[in-house]
Coordinates of C-alpha atoms in Angstrom, one line a residue:
Chain A
M1 CA 254.7 136.0 54.4
R2 CA 252.9 135.1 51.2
P3 CA 251.8 137.9 49.3
I4 CA 248.4 137.7 47.5
L5 CA 248.9 139.0 43.9
L6 CA 245.8 141.1 42.5
S7 CA 246.0 141.1 38.9
G8 CA 242.7 142.7 38.0
H9 CA 244.5 145.8 36.2
T10 CA 246.0 145.8 32.7
R11 CA 248.0 149.1 33.3
A12 CA 250.2 150.6 35.8
L13 CA 248.5 151.2 39.1
T14 CA 248.4 154.7 40.3
Q15 CA 246.8 154.4 44.0
V16 CA 245.7 151.8 46.5
K17 CA 243.5 152.7 49.3
Y18 CA 242.1 150.7 52.2
S19 CA 238.8 151.3 53.8
K20 CA 238.8 152.5 57.3
D21 CA 238.1 149.2 58.9
G22 CA 240.8 147.7 56.7
D23 CA 238.6 145.0 54.9
I24 CA 238.3 146.4 51.4
I25 CA 241.1 147.7 49.2
F26 CA 240.3 150.1 46.3
S27 CA 242.9 150.3 43.5
C28 CA 242.8 152.5 40.5
A29 CA 245.2 152.2 37.5
K30 CA 245.8 153.9 34.1
D31 CA 243.5 151.1 32.5
Q32 CA 240.4 153.4 33.4
I33 CA 238.8 151.0 36.1
I34 CA 238.8 151.2 39.7
S35 CA 238.6 147.7 41.6
A36 CA 237.5 146.7 45.1
W37 CA 239.0 143.8 46.7
Y38 CA 238.6 142.0 50.0
S39 CA 241.8 142.4 51.8
A40 CA 241.4 139.1 53.8
N41 CA 241.5 136.8 50.9
G42 CA 242.4 139.0 47.8
E43 CA 238.8 138.4 46.2
R44 CA 237.6 141.0 43.9
L45 CA 234.3 142.6 45.1
G46 CA 233.7 144.5 42.0
T47 CA 234.8 147.3 39.5
Y48 CA 233.8 151.0 39.1
T49 CA 233.7 151.6 35.4
G50 CA 232.9 155.0 33.7
H51 CA 236.0 157.1 33.7
V52 CA 237.4 157.7 30.2
G53 CA 241.1 158.4 31.1
A54 CA 243.6 157.2 33.3
I55 CA 242.6 157.3 36.8
W56 CA 245.1 159.0 39.1
T57 CA 243.6 158.9 42.4
V58 CA 240.9 157.1 44.6
D59 CA 239.7 157.6 48.1
V60 CA 236.9 156.1 50.3
D61 CA 235.1 158.0 53.0
P62 CA 235.4 156.7 56.6
T63 CA 232.0 154.9 56.6
T64 CA 232.9 153.0 53.3
T65 CA 229.8 154.4 51.7
L66 CA 231.2 156.7 49.1
L67 CA 234.2 156.3 46.9
A68 CA 235.6 159.3 45.0
S69 CA 237.9 159.2 42.1
G70 CA 239.9 161.6 40.0
A71 CA 241.2 161.0 36.4
A72 CA 242.8 162.5 33.5
D73 CA 239.4 162.7 31.9
N74 CA 239.1 165.9 33.9
T75 CA 236.4 164.6 36.3
I76 CA 236.0 163.9 40.0
R77 CA 233.5 161.0 40.3
L78 CA 231.7 159.9 43.2
W79 CA 230.6 156.2 43.4
D80 CA 228.3 154.1 45.7
V81 CA 230.7 151.8 47.1
K82 CA 228.3 148.8 47.5
T83 CA 226.8 148.7 44.0
G84 CA 229.5 150.4 41.9
K85 CA 227.1 152.8 40.8
L86 CA 228.1 156.3 39.7
V87 CA 226.3 158.9 41.8
K88 CA 228.0 162.2 40.9
T89 CA 230.5 163.7 38.4
W90 CA 232.2 167.0 38.6
E91 CA 234.0 168.2 35.7
F92 CA 237.1 170.3 35.4
G93 CA 239.4 172.1 33.0
S94 CA 242.3 169.8 33.7
S95 CA 242.8 166.5 35.2
I96 CA 242.7 165.5 38.9
K97 CA 245.7 164.3 40.6
R98 CA 244.5 163.7 44.0
V99 CA 241.3 163.5 46.0
E100 CA 240.9 163.0 49.7
F101 CA 238.1 162.8 52.3
S102 CA 238.3 164.8 55.5
P103 CA 238.6 162.6 58.6
D104 CA 234.8 162.9 59.4
G105 CA 234.0 162.3 55.7
K106 CA 232.1 165.3 55.4
Q107 CA 234.4 167.1 52.9
L108 CA 236.1 165.8 49.9
L109 CA 239.2 167.7 48.3
G110 CA 240.5 167.6 44.7
V111 CA 243.7 168.6 43.5
T112 CA 243.7 169.7 39.8
E113 CA 246.5 169.8 37.4
K114 CA 248.1 172.9 36.2
R115 CA 247.8 173.2 32.3
Q116 CA 247.7 175.8 29.7
G117 CA 244.9 178.2 30.8
H118 CA 244.2 176.3 33.9
L119 CA 245.7 177.0 37.3
S120 CA 246.6 174.4 39.8
T121 CA 243.9 174.5 42.3
I122 CA 242.7 172.5 45.3
I123 CA 239.0 172.3 45.4
V124 CA 236.8 171.3 48.3
Y125 CA 233.2 169.9 48.3
D126 CA 230.7 169.3 51.0
I127 CA 229.3 165.7 50.7
N128 CA 225.8 164.8 51.6
Y129 CA 225.2 161.4 53.0
D130 CA 221.5 161.6 53.5
D131 CA 220.8 161.1 49.7
I132 CA 224.1 160.3 48.1
E133 CA 222.9 161.1 44.7
D134 CA 222.2 164.6 45.6
Q135 CA 225.6 166.3 45.9
D136 CA 226.2 169.9 45.7
E137 CA 227.2 171.0 42.2
E138 CA 229.0 174.1 43.6
H139 CA 232.3 173.7 45.4
A140 CA 232.6 174.8 49.0
L141 CA 236.1 176.1 48.8
R142 CA 238.5 176.7 46.1
I143 CA 242.3 177.6 46.5
V144 CA 244.3 178.8 43.7
V145 CA 247.8 177.6 43.9
D146 CA 249.5 180.2 41.9
E147 CA 253.2 179.3 42.5
A148 CA 254.4 175.8 42.2
K149 CA 251.7 173.6 41.3
A150 CA 250.2 171.1 43.9
T151 CA 250.7 167.5 43.4
V152 CA 249.1 166.0 46.5
A153 CA 247.1 167.4 49.4
G154 CA 245.1 166.2 52.4
F155 CA 243.1 167.3 55.4
S156 CA 244.8 167.3 59.0
Y157 CA 243.2 166.4 62.2
Q158 CA 239.7 167.8 62.8
S159 CA 239.8 169.0 59.3
K160 CA 241.7 172.1 60.6
Y161 CA 244.2 172.5 57.9
I162 CA 244.7 171.4 54.4
I163 CA 248.3 170.3 53.6
S164 CA 249.5 170.3 50.1
G165 CA 252.8 169.0 48.7
H166 CA 254.1 170.8 45.4
D167 CA 256.4 169.9 42.6
D168 CA 259.2 172.4 43.7
G169 CA 259.7 170.3 47.1
T170 CA 257.7 172.6 49.2
I171 CA 254.8 171.9 51.8
T172 CA 252.2 174.4 52.3
Q173 CA 249.5 174.6 55.1
W174 CA 246.2 176.3 54.3
D175 CA 243.3 177.0 56.5
A176 CA 240.7 174.3 55.5
K177 CA 237.7 176.5 56.5
T178 CA 238.7 179.8 54.8
G179 CA 241.4 178.7 52.3
E180 CA 243.7 181.2 53.6
F181 CA 247.5 180.7 53.3
L182 CA 249.1 180.0 56.6
D183 CA 252.7 178.6 56.1
S184 CA 254.9 177.0 53.9
T185 CA 258.3 175.2 54.1
Q186 CA 260.9 173.8 51.7
A187 CA 260.8 170.4 53.1
H188 CA 262.4 168.5 50.3
E189 CA 265.2 169.7 47.9
E190 CA 264.3 172.3 45.6
D191 CA 262.6 171.2 42.3
M192 CA 262.0 167.8 43.6
L193 CA 258.4 166.8 43.2
I194 CA 256.5 165.7 46.2
S195 CA 254.9 162.5 45.2
D196 CA 252.9 161.4 48.1
I197 CA 251.4 162.6 51.5
Q198 CA 250.0 160.0 53.9
W199 CA 248.7 160.5 57.4
S200 CA 249.3 159.1 60.7
P201 CA 246.3 157.5 62.3
D202 CA 245.3 160.6 64.3
R203 CA 246.4 163.0 61.4
S204 CA 248.6 165.2 63.7
Y205 CA 251.6 164.3 61.4
F206 CA 252.3 163.0 57.9
I207 CA 254.9 161.6 55.7
T208 CA 256.0 162.9 52.5
A209 CA 257.5 161.1 49.6
S210 CA 259.6 162.9 47.2
K211 CA 261.7 162.4 44.1
D212 CA 264.8 163.7 46.0
K213 CA 264.9 160.1 47.4
T214 CA 263.8 160.9 51.0
A215 CA 260.7 160.7 53.0
K216 CA 260.1 163.0 55.8
L217 CA 257.8 163.1 58.8
I218 CA 256.2 166.3 59.2
S219 CA 254.0 167.9 61.8
A220 CA 250.8 169.2 60.7
T221 CA 250.6 171.9 63.1
D222 CA 253.9 173.7 62.6
L223 CA 255.3 172.0 59.5
S224 CA 258.5 171.1 61.5
V225 CA 260.3 168.1 60.0
M226 CA 260.5 165.6 62.7
K227 CA 262.3 162.6 61.0
S228 CA 263.8 162.1 57.7
Y229 CA 264.4 158.7 55.8
Q230 CA 267.2 158.6 53.2
T231 CA 266.9 155.9 50.5
D232 CA 268.7 155.4 47.2
T233 CA 266.0 155.8 44.7
P234 CA 263.3 158.2 43.9
L235 CA 260.3 157.6 46.0
N236 CA 256.7 157.6 44.7
S237 CA 254.8 156.7 48.1
A238 CA 255.4 156.6 51.7
A239 CA 253.1 154.9 54.3
I240 CA 253.0 155.0 58.3
T241 CA 252.3 151.8 59.8
P242 CA 249.9 151.5 62.8
V243 CA 250.5 149.1 65.5
K244 CA 254.4 149.0 64.9
D245 CA 256.4 152.1 64.5
Y246 CA 257.5 151.6 60.9
V247 CA 257.2 153.6 57.7
I248 CA 256.9 151.8 54.4
L249 CA 258.6 153.6 51.4
G250 CA 257.9 152.7 47.7
G251 CA 259.5 153.9 44.6
G252 CA 262.1 152.9 42.0
Q253 CA 263.7 154.1 39.1
A254 CA 261.2 155.3 36.5
A255 CA 261.0 152.9 33.7
M256 CA 262.1 155.1 31.1
E257 CA 265.4 155.9 33.2
V258 CA 266.2 152.3 34.0
T259 CA 268.3 151.9 30.9
T260 CA 270.5 154.9 31.8
T261 CA 271.2 153.7 35.1
S262 CA 274.1 150.9 35.8
A263 CA 272.4 149.9 39.1
R264 CA 271.9 146.0 39.3
Q265 CA 268.1 146.6 39.3
G266 CA 265.7 149.2 39.3
K267 CA 265.5 148.8 43.2
F268 CA 261.7 147.9 42.9
E269 CA 261.4 147.1 46.4
A270 CA 259.3 148.2 49.5
R271 CA 261.6 149.4 52.0
F272 CA 260.8 149.5 55.9
F273 CA 262.3 152.0 58.0
H274 CA 261.9 152.4 61.7
K275 CA 259.8 155.4 62.3
I276 CA 261.6 156.8 65.3
F277 CA 265.2 155.6 64.6
E278 CA 265.2 156.4 60.9
E279 CA 267.1 153.2 60.1
E280 CA 266.3 150.6 57.4
I281 CA 265.1 147.4 58.8
G282 CA 264.3 145.5 55.7
R283 CA 262.9 145.2 52.1
V284 CA 260.2 143.2 50.4
R285 CA 260.8 142.5 46.7
G286 CA 258.3 141.3 44.2
H287 CA 257.5 143.9 41.8
F288 CA 259.2 144.2 38.5
G289 CA 258.4 147.8 38.0
P290 CA 258.5 150.8 40.3
L291 CA 256.1 151.2 43.2
N292 CA 253.7 153.9 42.6
Y293 CA 251.8 153.5 45.8
V294 CA 252.0 151.8 49.2
A295 CA 249.1 151.6 51.5
V296 CA 248.8 150.2 55.0
D297 CA 245.7 148.5 56.6
P298 CA 244.5 151.0 59.2
M299 CA 244.1 147.9 61.5
G300 CA 247.9 147.2 60.9
K301 CA 247.4 143.5 59.5
S302 CA 248.6 144.0 56.1
Y303 CA 250.0 146.4 53.5
A304 CA 249.4 146.6 49.7
S305 CA 251.6 148.1 47.1
G306 CA 250.5 149.0 43.4
G307 CA 253.3 148.9 40.9
E308 CA 253.9 150.1 37.5
D309 CA 253.9 146.6 36.6
G310 CA 249.9 146.4 36.8
Y311 CA 250.0 144.3 40.0
V312 CA 248.8 144.9 43.4
R313 CA 250.7 142.7 45.9
L314 CA 248.9 142.4 49.1
H315 CA 251.1 141.4 52.0
H316 CA 249.7 140.1 55.4
F317 CA 252.3 140.7 58.2
D318 CA 253.4 137.4 59.8
A319 CA 255.2 137.1 63.3
G320 CA 258.5 138.4 62.2
Y321 CA 257.0 141.6 61.6
Y322 CA 255.3 142.0 64.8
N323 CA 258.1 140.6 67.0
F324 CA 260.8 142.7 65.8
T325 CA 262.1 145.4 68.5
F326 CA 265.2 147.4 68.8
E327 CA 267.4 146.7 71.8
V328 CA 266.1 150.0 73.4
E329 CA 262.6 149.0 72.9
R330 CA 262.9 145.8 75.0
D331 CA 262.3 145.9 78.7
Chain B
M1 CA 229.8 84.6 16.2
S2 CA 230.6 88.2 16.2
K3 CA 227.2 89.2 16.2
V4 CA 226.7 87.2 19.4
A5 CA 229.6 88.9 20.9
A6 CA 228.4 92.3 20.1
R7 CA 225.0 91.5 21.6
T8 CA 226.7 90.4 24.7
T9 CA 228.6 93.4 25.3
D10 CA 225.5 95.5 24.5
W11 CA 223.6 93.5 27.0
A12 CA 226.1 94.2 29.6
D13 CA 226.3 97.9 28.9
D14 CA 222.6 98.0 29.4
E15 CA 222.9 96.4 32.6
D16 CA 225.6 98.8 33.6
N17 CA 223.6 101.8 32.5
E18 CA 220.6 100.6 34.4
E19 CA 222.6 100.2 37.5
T20 CA 224.2 103.7 37.3
N21 CA 220.9 105.4 36.9
T22 CA 220.4 105.3 40.5
L23 CA 222.9 106.5 43.1
P24 CA 223.1 105.0 46.6
P25 CA 222.2 107.6 49.2
P26 CA 225.1 109.3 50.9
Q27 CA 226.1 107.8 54.1
S28 CA 227.5 109.5 57.0
T29 CA 229.0 107.7 60.2
K30 CA 230.4 109.1 63.3
N31 CA 233.7 107.7 64.4
K32 CA 234.9 107.1 67.8
D33 CA 237.6 109.6 67.8
G34 CA 235.3 112.5 67.1
T35 CA 235.7 112.6 63.3
E36 CA 232.8 111.9 60.8
T37 CA 233.1 109.9 57.7
I38 CA 230.8 111.0 54.7
I39 CA 230.5 108.7 51.7
S40 CA 228.8 110.3 48.8
Y41 CA 228.3 109.3 45.0
R42 CA 228.1 111.4 41.9
F43 CA 228.3 110.9 38.1
D44 CA 231.4 112.3 36.5
A45 CA 230.2 114.8 34.1
D46 CA 232.5 113.6 31.1
T47 CA 232.5 110.0 31.3
G48 CA 229.3 109.4 32.9
K49 CA 230.9 107.2 35.4
K50 CA 229.8 106.7 38.9
I51 CA 232.3 108.2 41.5
K52 CA 232.5 107.4 45.1
T53 CA 233.8 110.0 47.5
T54 CA 234.8 109.2 50.9
R55 CA 235.6 112.1 53.1
R56 CA 236.5 112.1 56.7
I57 CA 236.1 115.4 58.5
R58 CA 236.6 116.9 62.0
K59 CA 234.3 119.7 62.9
T60 CA 235.7 122.5 65.1
V61 CA 234.0 125.6 66.1
V62 CA 236.1 128.7 66.0
K63 CA 234.5 131.7 67.3
Q64 CA 235.7 135.1 65.8
F65 CA 234.5 138.6 66.5
V66 CA 234.1 140.7 63.4
N67 CA 233.2 144.2 63.0
P68 CA 229.5 144.2 62.3
R69 CA 230.4 146.6 59.3
V70 CA 232.9 144.3 57.9
A71 CA 230.7 141.4 58.4
E72 CA 227.9 143.1 56.5
R73 CA 230.3 144.1 53.6
K74 CA 231.3 140.4 53.3
Q75 CA 227.8 139.8 52.1
W76 CA 227.8 142.3 49.2
A77 CA 226.9 141.1 46.0
K78 CA 229.6 141.4 43.4
F79 CA 229.2 144.1 40.8
G80 CA 230.9 145.7 37.7
E81 CA 233.1 143.3 35.9
E82 CA 232.8 140.7 38.8
K83 CA 229.0 140.5 38.6
G84 CA 227.4 137.1 38.8
K85 CA 230.9 135.5 39.6
A86 CA 230.9 132.7 42.2
A87 CA 231.9 133.9 45.8
G88 CA 235.5 133.4 46.7
P89 CA 238.6 134.6 45.0
Q90 CA 238.7 134.1 41.1
T91 CA 241.7 132.6 39.6
D92 CA 242.1 135.3 36.8
T93 CA 242.4 138.1 39.3
T94 CA 243.7 136.7 42.4
S95 CA 246.6 134.4 43.0
I96 CA 249.1 133.6 45.5
A97 CA 252.7 134.6 44.9
E98 CA 255.8 132.9 46.3
N99 CA 256.7 133.2 49.7
I100 CA 258.7 136.1 50.8
V101 CA 260.9 136.0 54.1
F102 CA 260.5 139.2 55.8
R103 CA 262.6 139.4 58.8
P104 CA 263.2 143.2 60.0
Q105 CA 266.7 143.6 61.5
V106 CA 268.7 146.2 63.1
N107 CA 271.5 147.2 60.7
W108 CA 270.0 145.9 57.9
K109 CA 272.0 147.9 55.4
A110 CA 275.4 146.4 56.9
S111 CA 274.2 142.9 56.8
Q112 CA 273.2 143.3 53.0
A113 CA 276.8 144.5 52.4
Q114 CA 278.3 141.5 53.9
E115 CA 276.0 139.2 51.9
Q116 CA 277.5 140.7 48.8
N117 CA 281.0 140.6 49.9
P118 CA 281.9 136.9 49.2
I119 CA 281.5 137.6 45.4
E120 CA 283.3 141.0 45.6
Q121 CA 286.2 139.6 47.8
K122 CA 286.6 136.8 45.3
K123 CA 286.9 139.2 42.4
A124 CA 289.4 141.3 44.3
S125 CA 291.5 138.4 45.3
L126 CA 291.6 137.6 41.6
K127 CA 292.5 140.9 40.6
D128 CA 296.0 140.9 42.1
T129 CA 296.9 137.3 41.2
K130 CA 299.1 136.8 38.5
I131 CA 298.0 134.2 35.9
K132 CA 300.7 132.3 34.3
C133 CA 300.5 129.9 31.5
R134 CA 302.4 126.7 32.0
I135 CA 303.0 126.5 28.2
C136 CA 304.1 129.9 27.2
S137 CA 304.4 131.6 30.5
G138 CA 301.7 134.1 29.2
E139 CA 299.2 136.0 31.3
H140 CA 296.4 133.5 30.5
W141 CA 295.1 130.2 31.8
T142 CA 297.0 127.2 30.6
S143 CA 293.8 125.7 29.2
K144 CA 293.3 128.9 27.1
C145 CA 296.9 128.9 25.7
P146 CA 296.9 129.5 21.9
F147 CA 299.7 127.0 21.7
K148 CA 298.4 124.2 23.8
D149 CA 298.1 122.0 20.7
T150 CA 301.6 122.7 19.4
M151 CA 303.6 122.9 22.6
A152 CA 303.9 120.8 25.7
P153 CA 303.9 122.6 29.1
E154 CA 307.2 124.1 29.8
G155 CA 307.7 121.8 32.4
E156 CA 307.6 118.6 30.2
N157 CA 309.9 118.8 27.6
A158 CA 308.7 121.8 25.6
G159 CA 309.0 121.8 21.9
A160 CA 307.1 118.7 21.0
D161 CA 305.4 119.5 17.8
A162 CA 304.6 118.4 14.3
A163 CA 308.3 118.7 13.3
G164 CA 308.6 115.1 14.6
M165 CA 305.9 114.2 12.3
D166 CA 308.4 112.8 9.6
D167 CA 310.1 110.6 12.0
D168 CA 306.7 109.4 13.5
V169 CA 305.6 108.4 10.0
G170 CA 308.8 106.5 9.6
G171 CA 308.4 104.5 12.8
A172 CA 304.9 103.7 12.1
G173 CA 305.3 103.0 8.4
S174 CA 307.9 100.3 9.0
L175 CA 305.0 98.6 10.9
G176 CA 303.1 98.6 7.5
A177 CA 300.5 101.0 9.0
G178 CA 300.3 102.6 5.5
G179 CA 302.0 105.9 6.3
S180 CA 299.5 106.6 9.3
S181 CA 300.9 107.9 12.5
Y182 CA 297.9 106.6 14.3
V183 CA 298.7 104.0 16.8
P184 CA 295.9 102.1 18.2
P185 CA 295.8 102.3 22.0
H186 CA 296.5 98.6 22.8
L187 CA 299.8 98.9 20.9
R188 CA 300.9 102.1 22.4
G189 CA 303.9 102.0 24.5
K190 CA 305.1 98.7 22.8
A191 CA 308.7 99.2 21.9
G192 CA 308.6 96.8 19.0
V193 CA 305.5 98.2 17.4
T194 CA 305.8 101.9 17.7
G195 CA 309.5 102.1 17.1
E196 CA 312.6 102.1 19.2
R197 CA 312.4 105.8 19.7
M198 CA 309.2 105.6 21.6
G199 CA 310.7 103.0 23.8
G200 CA 313.5 105.3 24.1
G201 CA 311.3 107.2 26.6
G202 CA 308.7 109.7 25.8
K203 CA 307.7 111.2 22.6
Y204 CA 308.8 114.5 23.1
E205 CA 312.5 113.5 23.9
R206 CA 313.8 113.3 20.5
D207 CA 312.7 116.8 19.8
D208 CA 314.1 118.3 22.6
L209 CA 317.5 117.3 21.8
A210 CA 317.4 119.7 18.7
T211 CA 315.2 122.4 19.8
L212 CA 316.2 125.7 20.9
R213 CA 314.4 128.2 23.0
V214 CA 314.9 131.6 22.0
T215 CA 313.8 134.5 24.3
N216 CA 314.1 138.3 24.5
V217 CA 313.0 138.5 20.7
S218 CA 312.0 141.7 19.5
E219 CA 308.1 142.4 19.3
F220 CA 308.6 143.1 15.6
A221 CA 310.4 139.8 14.7
E222 CA 309.2 137.6 11.8
E223 CA 309.4 134.1 11.7
Q224 CA 311.5 134.2 8.5
D225 CA 314.0 136.6 9.9
L226 CA 314.5 134.0 12.7
R227 CA 314.8 131.1 10.2
D228 CA 317.3 133.0 8.1
M229 CA 319.4 133.8 11.1
F230 CA 319.5 130.2 12.5
A231 CA 319.8 128.5 9.2
R232 CA 323.4 129.7 9.0
Y233 CA 324.1 126.9 11.3
G234 CA 322.3 124.0 10.0
H235 CA 319.0 122.7 8.5
V236 CA 316.3 124.4 10.3
T237 CA 313.2 122.1 10.5
R238 CA 310.9 124.3 12.1
V239 CA 310.8 127.8 13.7
F240 CA 307.8 128.8 16.0
L241 CA 307.4 132.5 17.1
A242 CA 304.9 132.8 19.4
K243 CA 302.6 135.9 18.6
D244 CA 299.8 137.6 20.3
R245 CA 296.5 136.7 19.0
E246 CA 295.1 140.0 19.1
T247 CA 297.8 142.2 18.2
G248 CA 299.7 140.1 15.9
R249 CA 303.0 141.0 17.5
A250 CA 305.7 138.6 18.7
K251 CA 305.5 137.7 22.5
G252 CA 309.1 137.7 23.0
F253 CA 310.0 134.0 22.6
A254 CA 310.3 131.4 19.8
F255 CA 311.4 127.8 19.3
V256 CA 313.9 126.7 16.6
S257 CA 314.2 123.1 15.7
Y258 CA 317.2 121.6 13.8
A259 CA 317.4 118.4 12.1
D260 CA 320.7 117.6 13.8
R261 CA 321.7 118.2 17.4
S262 CA 325.2 119.2 16.7
D263 CA 323.9 122.1 14.5
A264 CA 321.6 123.1 17.5
S265 CA 324.2 123.2 20.0
L266 CA 326.5 125.3 17.7
A267 CA 323.7 127.7 16.9
C268 CA 323.1 127.8 20.8
E269 CA 326.6 128.8 21.2
K270 CA 326.9 131.4 18.5
M271 CA 323.3 133.0 18.8
D272 CA 323.2 133.4 22.6
G273 CA 323.8 137.1 23.0
F274 CA 323.4 137.9 19.5
G275 CA 321.9 141.4 19.0
Y276 CA 318.6 141.5 17.1
G277 CA 316.1 144.3 16.7
H278 CA 317.7 146.3 19.6
L279 CA 317.6 143.4 22.0
I280 CA 320.1 140.6 23.0
L281 CA 318.9 137.3 22.2
R282 CA 319.0 134.6 24.7
V283 CA 319.3 131.2 23.5
E284 CA 319.0 127.8 25.3
F285 CA 318.1 124.4 24.7
A286 CA 314.3 123.9 25.3
K287 CA 314.5 122.6 28.9
K288 CA 312.6 119.7 30.3
A289 CA 310.7 120.7 33.4
T290 CA 311.1 118.6 36.5

């Protein structure tokens, strides 16, 4: 497998996302730009410029028409994917840590950071596709998270629930229509931040990555922990692969902590686990900084990882990846 | 003459230029094996020279079904920082990294542990081995011995050293070598030249005869103490006390050389078992090794 190195960013990557058809990759970084790349050959389609702070998060709607981004300049911005034009800006009191479209693309949620005078909130907007420049100024729903602040969030299947991960290791389930609190569970160790939530293709379950060095597969309906993947490094991201039953975990010692550890390296590798058997099956090296995000092609052809080193590494899976099976999987 | 020559070249150049102003039309011929040969001509931008390019190509039609949405997006114009750039990956943002072999395997962790093992096994095996110097029996490699320049390995007539220098000079001096102990390689080993002593067999031998090896010496011993003790039995030419490089303490053994062998044997007899610094000295003639 020959990775394609995407070097369009000058600072640490924060998130990488595939479009629903898997043909375009969107990457955002602390250098205040968002890049769009063709996943087939790594060609850069364009950039979305306008943010004036580190961009924390990016997401694209299922039709690849609109791109949403959240940044440290306290705005959520909406972009026309095709032209790179800014179509809408929502302003907030604190920075935006996560944005995500609902499965049907009709809603967009944003997670705002807790800061002096501003509570952590999950905010939902209705998105209008008839005239993309005409978006509601007012939010459709606002959930105030008064206990531990929310770090990540997403919509479950049929936009039924909003699931949020918090900085104390809990997962909370909210009603996506009313914003009502439904359930909460201490999925990860206490006071261990949940750094990522990514969905299975049908959004009935999701994977969480946490600083407690584990990733967990959790059901969206009842928040039961189905699988747990133990690693030896704080995790920043976790993804579920379609086609094959694997999960990919990314993480690594934070740069500021590398010098205080005696480990041979920072463990800047993407780790592949078997989704069902919870067993590590391999690693992919390459980054020379922690992996901040791993994203998998919804078509299952490739995966991309964005690192603290400022590179996106795009890996197209080869035969070895597809042919691997456990003994019990063979007939 | 030179003028004429210059004119000729000019004239030749003119001819060339005239010729290169026109390019032959590109030719395309179909080969029997289904390939096509295309010959095209162009001017090189830098040198202005005519360049002929011959390409042999085979055309194959590969049909691929692509999602129409994806196909449509492939045609999108570039924007933002990429605006106006040519189609295809740009070298400044896209590059190919080195190949990574990714073979998922069951029991990946265990196999990794095995891979690391050879190094650690070697380390572990070295940890328990006792390193013994052949020169001073210390716990270091022979090549790292601090005495390797002054002492021969225990096995081979220990005790050879600079004390023999006087005699050496004498031997070589008789040759008229001007007091230098250096003997050219082609003369080495010739009895008449290097003195009978050399011919007598081995350059360490003479020394050995009057050198005592003293062991079980106190850590706090000083070379001068030893010299004083051993000087009672005759003229001591050299005392060598092995010391640890780092601590500066004695390592527990020493060599004492006498000018005369009979003195040495007397000293050996008397000093063996002598109490010094709470320890009983053991004195013997510096041994030859097998």
